[in-house]
C-alpha cells in the first residue's frame, strides 16, 4: 500500500552533515537546488533527487543557523551563530561578502526583490538591511521584543514584513525604516509568513497553531484558521493564489480564507519541515532531523480543491466578518509557467497510518468576496522590472 494513495511520498533521505543540521532552503527558481547548514560550520549544496553533495562551502567559524538563495540562484547566503553573514558566488565557490553587525545568532534571511539588497533578522531582535555590493548596513529596524523568526520583502520591494518570537508581525517602510502597521493577534511566536501572489493579502503562521490572513489595504484580519495539533512551521500559496498550504510536524493542510476553511488534510510525518515550494503541480517540502535531511513530494492535483472537488472538509467559525468565501468559479488569474517535472516517484519504505474520516458540516451561506487589488498592483512592469542598483538606492535612501 502506498502512502496516502500516492498523494504524497518521501523522495529521499540522507545524511547531510557531520554534525546536526540546523537549517535548509530550497532554490526559488525550480526547486532543483537545496542548501543545508549545520553545526559543522559548512554550507552544503545538493541537487534534489541526488544524495551526493554538489558543493561544500566553508568560511564560518561557528554553526550555520540560516541559509537562503537569491532569485537567480547565483548566490547562496548563510548566517551563523556568531551573528556573521557570508555570501558566496556558487559558480566560483567563493565568498564575495562578509557582513558583520548583529550581536547574536542569525535567524532569518531574505533577498530584496530588485538588486543586491539583503535583509537579516537575529536573536538580537533587530532587522538589518544590507547593500551587498558596498558591504554595508543601510538601515537597522528596531522594535521587536524577541527573536526574528521570519521576514520577507513585499512583491513591489517597498515594504519588509517581519515575524517575531514576541508574537507580533511588523510591516516596515524600507525608505523611512518606520513601522507602517503592527499585527498583534497571534498568541505565540510567528514562525512564517507569505504574501499572496495576486492580491493584497498576507498570511502568517504561528506556534499558536493557527494561520491568520490579513488584508493589506485595510490592515484588517480577514480570518483565522482553527488550531492544528502542532505549531505551524511553513506556509506557501499555490502560484495562482487559490489556496494556502500549511505544514506542521505531522501534517499538511490546504486552506481557504474567506471564510477560513480546510479544503484537504494529509498526514505527513516529515518532522521539522523547514521549506516548501510549489513547482509543476507538485509541492516540494524539505525537513531535517539530527544529521539527516528528507525531501517530500505532494501531488497537488490529487488534493482539494485542485482535483475539482471544492467542498471543504471543515469550515471554521472564527473568520472575521464581513468577508465571505469566493464563489467557486475557475480562476482568471494569469498562470505561472511550469518547470520540468520532478524525478520519478519512489514509494515509501513503510506506509503511513490512514487518515481520520473528514468532518462534514453544512456549507455556509456565502456572499461575493471583497474585491482587493489584484496582480496588476503587485506585478513588476515596465522600468521597475529591470530596476538597477541606482534606482533601488534612491528608493531606499
Coordinates of C-alpha atoms in Angstrom, one line a residue:
X1 CA 0.0 0.0 0.0
X2 CA 1.5 3.3 -1.0
X3 CA 1.5 6.4 1.2
X4 CA -1.9 8.3 1.1
X5 CA -2.8 6.6 -2.2
X6 CA 0.2 8.2 -3.8
X7 CA -0.9 11.7 -2.9
X8 CA 2.5 12.2 -1.1
X9 CA 5.7 10.4 -0.8
X10 CA 9.2 10.7 0.5
X11 CA 11.6 11.3 -2.4
X12 CA 14.8 10.8 -0.5
X13 CA 16.5 10.9 2.9
X14 CA 20.2 11.2 3.5
X15 CA 22.9 12.3 6.0
X16 CA 23.7 15.9 5.0
X17 CA 26.3 17.0 7.6
X18 CA 28.9 15.6 10.0
X19 CA 27.0 17.4 12.8
X20 CA 23.4 18.3 13.4
X21 CA 21.6 20.1 10.6
X22 CA 20.2 23.5 11.7
X23 CA 18.6 24.9 8.6
X24 CA 17.9 24.4 4.9
X25 CA 16.5 26.3 1.9
X26 CA 15.1 25.2 -1.5
X27 CA 16.1 27.1 -4.6
X28 CA 13.4 29.6 -5.7
X29 CA 13.6 29.0 -9.4
X30 CA 12.7 25.4 -10.0
X31 CA 13.2 23.7 -6.6
X32 CA 16.1 21.7 -8.1
X33 CA 18.7 23.0 -5.7
X34 CA 18.8 22.8 -1.9
X35 CA 21.2 24.4 0.6
X36 CA 21.8 23.0 4.1
X37 CA 23.7 24.4 7.1
X38 CA 25.0 22.6 10.1
X39 CA 26.9 22.6 13.3
X40 CA 29.9 21.5 11.3
X41 CA 30.1 25.2 10.1
X42 CA 29.6 24.2 6.5
X43 CA 27.0 25.1 3.8
X44 CA 26.3 22.1 1.5
X45 CA 24.5 22.3 -1.8
X46 CA 22.5 19.4 -3.2
X47 CA 20.7 18.6 -6.4
X48 CA 17.2 17.4 -5.5
X49 CA 17.0 13.6 -6.1
X50 CA 20.7 13.0 -5.5
X51 CA 22.2 12.1 -2.1
X52 CA 25.7 13.3 -3.3
X53 CA 26.8 16.8 -2.2
X54 CA 27.2 19.1 -5.2
X55 CA 29.3 21.8 -3.4
X56 CA 30.5 22.3 0.1
X57 CA 31.2 25.8 1.3
X58 CA 33.2 26.8 4.3
X59 CA 34.4 30.0 6.0
X60 CA 32.2 30.5 9.0
X61 CA 33.7 30.0 12.4
X62 CA 30.5 28.8 14.2
X63 CA 27.5 26.7 13.4
X64 CA 25.2 27.8 10.5
X65 CA 21.7 28.8 11.7
X66 CA 20.1 30.2 8.5
X67 CA 20.6 29.8 4.7
X68 CA 19.0 31.2 1.6
X69 CA 19.3 31.7 -2.2
X70 CA 19.0 34.9 -4.3
X71 CA 16.3 34.8 -7.0
X72 CA 18.7 33.8 -9.8
X73 CA 20.3 31.0 -7.7
X74 CA 23.7 32.5 -8.5
X75 CA 24.4 33.2 -4.8
X76 CA 23.8 31.5 -1.5
X77 CA 23.9 33.3 1.8
X78 CA 24.4 31.8 5.3
X79 CA 24.1 33.3 8.8
X80 CA 26.0 31.9 11.7
X81 CA 25.6 31.6 15.5
X82 CA 28.1 34.3 15.9
X83 CA 26.0 36.9 14.0
X84 CA 28.1 36.9 10.9
X85 CA 26.7 36.6 7.4
X86 CA 28.6 35.3 4.4
X87 CA 27.6 35.5 0.7
X88 CA 29.1 33.0 -1.8
X89 CA 29.1 33.0 -5.6
X90 CA 28.0 29.5 -6.4
X91 CA 29.8 29.1 -9.7
X92 CA 33.1 30.3 -8.3
X93 CA 32.6 28.7 -4.9
X94 CA 34.0 31.9 -3.4
X95 CA 33.0 34.2 -0.5
X96 CA 32.1 37.5 -2.1
X97 CA 30.9 39.3 1.1
X98 CA 31.2 39.0 4.8
X99 CA 28.6 41.2 6.7
X100 CA 29.0 41.8 10.4
X101 CA 26.8 43.8 12.8
X102 CA 24.3 41.5 14.5
X103 CA 25.1 40.7 18.2
X104 CA 23.6 37.2 18.2
X105 CA 22.5 34.2 16.0
X106 CA 21.2 35.0 12.5
X107 CA 17.7 33.6 12.4
X108 CA 16.2 34.9 9.1
X109 CA 17.5 36.0 5.7
X110 CA 15.8 37.3 2.5
X111 CA 17.0 38.9 -0.7
X112 CA 15.3 42.1 -2.0
X113 CA 13.0 41.8 -5.0
X114 CA 15.4 44.1 -7.0
X115 CA 19.1 44.4 -6.9
X116 CA 21.7 43.2 -4.4
X117 CA 20.0 44.0 -1.2
X118 CA 19.7 41.6 1.7
X119 CA 17.6 41.6 4.9
X120 CA 18.6 39.7 8.0
X121 CA 16.9 39.0 11.3
X122 CA 18.6 37.9 14.5
X123 CA 18.2 36.7 18.0
X124 CA 19.3 40.2 19.0
X125 CA 15.7 41.2 17.9
X126 CA 17.0 43.6 15.2
X127 CA 16.4 43.5 11.4
X128 CA 19.2 44.9 9.2
X129 CA 19.1 45.9 5.5
X130 CA 22.4 45.4 3.7
X131 CA 23.8 46.6 0.4
X132 CA 25.9 43.5 -0.6
X133 CA 27.8 45.4 -3.3
X134 CA 29.0 48.1 -0.8
X135 CA 29.4 45.7 2.1
X136 CA 27.5 47.9 4.4
X137 CA 24.3 48.1 6.5
X138 CA 21.8 50.7 5.1
X139 CA 19.2 50.5 7.9
X140 CA 18.6 48.8 11.2
X141 CA 15.0 48.2 12.1
X142 CA 14.4 48.0 15.9
X143 CA 11.1 47.4 17.7
X144 CA 10.6 43.6 18.2
X145 CA 10.8 42.1 21.6
X146 CA 12.0 38.7 20.6
X147 CA 14.0 36.7 18.0
X148 CA 13.2 37.4 14.4
X149 CA 11.8 34.1 13.1
X150 CA 10.9 35.1 9.5
X151 CA 11.0 38.1 7.1
X152 CA 10.0 38.8 3.5
X153 CA 10.0 41.7 1.1
X154 CA 6.7 42.7 -0.5
X155 CA 6.5 41.8 -4.2
X156 CA 6.9 45.5 -5.1
X157 CA 10.0 45.8 -3.0
X158 CA 8.8 48.8 -0.9
X159 CA 8.0 47.0 2.4
X160 CA 9.5 44.4 4.5
X161 CA 7.4 42.3 6.9
X162 CA 8.9 40.6 9.9
X163 CA 7.6 37.9 12.3
X164 CA 9.0 37.6 15.8
X165 CA 9.0 35.2 18.7
X166 CA 7.2 38.0 20.6
X167 CA 4.1 37.1 18.6
X168 CA 3.9 40.2 16.5
X169 CA 4.1 40.9 12.8
X170 CA 5.5 44.3 11.8
X171 CA 5.4 45.9 8.4
X172 CA 8.2 48.4 7.7
X173 CA 8.7 51.1 5.1
X174 CA 12.1 50.5 3.6
X175 CA 12.9 54.1 2.9
X176 CA 12.0 55.5 6.3
X177 CA 12.7 52.5 8.5
X178 CA 9.4 53.2 10.2
X179 CA 6.6 50.7 11.1
X180 CA 3.6 51.1 8.8
X181 CA 1.5 48.5 10.7
X182 CA 1.8 46.0 13.5
X183 CA -0.3 42.9 13.9
X184 CA -0.6 41.6 17.4
X185 CA -3.3 38.9 17.3
X186 CA -1.1 35.8 17.5
X187 CA -0.7 34.4 21.0
X188 CA 2.7 32.8 20.4
X189 CA 5.8 33.3 18.2
X190 CA 5.2 33.9 14.5
X191 CA 7.1 31.3 12.6
X192 CA 6.4 32.0 8.9
X193 CA 4.6 34.5 6.6
X194 CA 3.7 34.7 2.9
X195 CA 2.4 37.3 0.5
X196 CA -0.4 36.3 -1.8
X197 CA 0.8 36.2 -5.4
X198 CA -2.1 38.1 -6.8
X199 CA -3.8 40.1 -4.1
X200 CA -3.0 42.5 -1.2
X201 CA -3.2 39.7 1.3
X202 CA -0.7 38.4 3.8
X203 CA -0.8 35.0 5.6
X204 CA 1.1 34.4 8.9
X205 CA 1.7 31.1 10.7
X206 CA 2.4 30.7 14.3
X207 CA 3.4 28.5 17.2
X208 CA -0.1 29.1 18.5
X209 CA -1.1 26.5 15.8
X210 CA -3.1 28.9 13.7
X211 CA -2.8 30.7 10.3
X212 CA -4.1 34.3 10.1
X213 CA -5.0 36.2 6.9
X214 CA -4.6 40.0 6.7
X215 CA -6.0 42.5 4.2
X216 CA -3.1 44.8 3.3
X217 CA -5.3 47.6 2.1
X218 CA -7.3 48.0 5.3
X219 CA -4.9 46.0 7.6
X220 CA -7.9 44.1 8.9
X221 CA -7.9 40.5 10.0
X222 CA -9.7 38.6 7.3
X223 CA -9.9 35.2 9.1
X224 CA -8.1 32.8 11.4
X225 CA -7.9 29.0 11.0
X226 CA -8.9 26.6 13.7
X227 CA -6.0 25.3 15.8
X228 CA -3.9 22.5 14.3
X229 CA -2.4 19.7 16.5
X230 CA 1.1 21.1 16.2
X231 CA 2.7 24.5 15.7
X232 CA 2.7 25.9 12.1
X233 CA 6.2 25.6 10.6
X234 CA 5.8 26.6 7.0
X235 CA 3.2 28.1 4.7
X236 CA 3.1 28.7 0.9
X237 CA 0.4 29.8 -1.6
X238 CA -0.2 27.9 -4.8
X239 CA 1.1 30.0 -7.7
X240 CA -2.4 31.1 -8.7
X241 CA -3.3 32.0 -5.2
X242 CA -6.3 29.7 -5.0
X243 CA -5.3 28.1 -1.7
X244 CA -2.6 28.1 1.0
X245 CA -0.6 25.1 2.1
X246 CA 0.3 24.9 5.8
X247 CA 2.9 22.5 7.1
X248 CA 3.2 21.3 10.7
X249 CA 5.4 18.5 12.0
X250 CA 3.0 15.7 11.2
X251 CA 0.5 17.2 8.6
X252 CA -0.1 19.3 5.5
X253 CA -3.4 21.2 5.3
X254 CA -4.9 23.1 2.4
X255 CA -6.7 26.3 3.5
X256 CA -9.1 28.8 2.1
X257 CA -9.6 32.1 3.9
X258 CA -13.0 33.8 3.1
X259 CA -14.2 32.2 5.4
X260 CA -11.4 30.2 6.9
X261 CA -11.8 26.5 5.8
X262 CA -9.8 23.3 5.4
X263 CA -10.1 22.0 1.9
X264 CA -7.9 19.0 2.5
X265 CA -5.6 17.4 5.1
X266 CA -2.8 15.0 4.7
X267 CA -0.8 13.0 7.4
X268 CA 2.9 13.5 6.6
X269 CA 5.4 12.8 9.3
X270 CA 8.1 15.0 8.0
X271 CA 9.2 16.5 11.3
X272 CA 11.0 19.8 11.2
X273 CA 9.7 20.9 7.8
X274 CA 11.9 24.0 7.0
X275 CA 10.9 25.0 3.5
X276 CA 8.1 24.4 1.0
X277 CA 7.6 25.4 -2.6
X278 CA 5.2 24.6 -5.5
X279 CA 6.5 23.6 -8.9
X280 CA 4.9 21.8 -11.8
X281 CA 1.7 20.9 -9.9
X282 CA 3.8 19.4 -7.1
X283 CA 4.5 20.7 -3.6
X284 CA 8.1 20.1 -2.6
X285 CA 8.9 20.1 1.1
X286 CA 12.2 19.6 2.9
X287 CA 12.8 18.7 6.5
X288 CA 15.7 17.9 8.8
X289 CA 16.3 15.8 11.9
X290 CA 19.7 15.4 13.6
X291 CA 22.2 14.9 10.8
X292 CA 19.7 13.9 8.2
X293 CA 17.6 15.7 5.6
X294 CA 14.5 14.4 3.8
X295 CA 12.7 15.7 0.7
X296 CA 9.0 15.1 0.2
X297 CA 6.7 15.5 -2.8
X298 CA 2.9 16.1 -2.8
X299 CA 0.8 15.6 -5.9
X300 CA -1.4 18.8 -5.7
X301 CA -3.7 17.5 -8.5
X302 CA -5.0 14.9 -6.0
X303 CA -5.8 17.4 -3.3
X304 CA -8.9 19.5 -2.9
X305 CA -9.7 22.0 -4.4
X306 CA -7.2 21.3 -7.2
X307 CA -8.8 17.9 -8.1
X308 CA -12.1 19.7 -9.0
X309 CA -13.8 19.0 -5.6
X310 CA -14.3 22.3 -3.9
X311 CA -16.2 21.0 -1.0
X312 CA -14.2 21.8 2.2
X313 CA -13.6 19.3 4.9
X314 CA -14.1 21.8 7.6
X315 CA -15.4 25.4 7.7
X316 CA -14.4 27.3 10.8
X317 CA -16.5 29.9 12.5
X318 CA -13.7 32.3 13.6
X319 CA -13.5 34.2 10.3
X320 CA -13.6 38.0 10.5
X321 CA -16.8 39.3 9.0
X322 CA -18.0 40.6 6.6
X323 CA -15.7 38.7 4.2
X324 CA -17.1 35.5 2.7
X325 CA -15.8 32.7 0.7
X326 CA -15.0 33.2 -3.0
X327 CA -17.5 31.8 -5.4
X328 CA -16.5 28.5 -7.0
X329 CA -15.6 29.7 -10.5
X330 CA -12.5 29.0 -12.5
X331 CA -9.6 31.4 -11.7
X332 CA -9.0 34.2 -14.1
X333 CA -5.6 35.0 -12.7
X334 CA -2.6 34.5 -15.0
X335 CA -0.9 31.2 -14.7
X336 CA 2.7 30.5 -13.9
X337 CA 4.8 28.7 -16.4
X338 CA 5.6 25.2 -15.1
X339 CA 9.1 23.9 -14.8
X340 CA 10.4 20.5 -15.6
X341 CA 8.7 17.6 -13.7
X342 CA 10.3 16.1 -10.6
X343 CA 12.2 12.8 -10.7
X344 CA 10.2 9.6 -10.7
X345 CA 8.1 8.8 -7.6
X346 CA 9.6 6.1 -5.4
X347 CA 7.3 4.5 -2.8
X348 CA 8.0 5.0 0.9
X349 CA 9.7 2.2 2.8
X350 CA 6.6 1.9 5.1
X351 CA 3.0 3.2 4.7
X352 CA 1.7 5.9 6.9
X353 CA -1.3 5.5 9.1
X354 CA -4.7 6.1 7.5
X355 CA -6.3 9.5 7.8
X356 CA -9.3 10.0 10.1
X357 CA -12.6 10.5 8.4
X358 CA -13.2 14.1 7.4
X359 CA -15.6 16.2 9.4
X360 CA -18.6 17.2 7.4
X361 CA -20.5 20.3 8.0
X362 CA -23.3 22.2 6.4
X363 CA -22.0 24.7 3.9
X364 CA -22.1 28.4 4.9
X365 CA -24.2 30.9 3.1
X366 CA -21.8 33.0 1.0
X367 CA -21.9 36.4 -0.4
X368 CA -19.4 37.7 -3.0
X369 CA -15.9 38.2 -1.5
X370 CA -14.3 41.5 -1.0
X371 CA -12.6 42.7 -4.2
X372 CA -9.0 43.5 -3.4
X373 CA -6.4 45.0 -5.6
X374 CA -5.2 42.3 -8.0
X375 CA -2.0 41.1 -9.6
X376 CA -1.5 44.4 -11.5
X377 CA -0.7 46.2 -8.3
X378 CA 1.9 43.7 -7.2
X379 CA 3.3 42.9 -10.7
X380 CA 6.6 44.5 -11.7
X381 CA 6.0 46.2 -15.0
X382 CA 8.0 48.4 -17.4
X383 CA 11.1 50.1 -15.9
X384 CA 10.6 48.6 -12.5
X385 CA 11.1 45.1 -13.7
X386 CA 14.8 45.9 -14.6
X387 CA 15.3 48.4 -11.9
X388 CA 19.1 49.0 -11.4
X389 CA 21.1 49.5 -8.3
X390 CA 21.0 53.3 -8.5
X391 CA 17.2 53.4 -8.7
X392 CA 17.0 50.9 -5.9
X393 CA 19.2 53.0 -3.7
X394 CA 17.2 56.1 -4.5
X395 CA 14.1 54.3 -3.2
X396 CA 15.8 53.1 -0.1
X397 CA 17.6 56.4 0.6

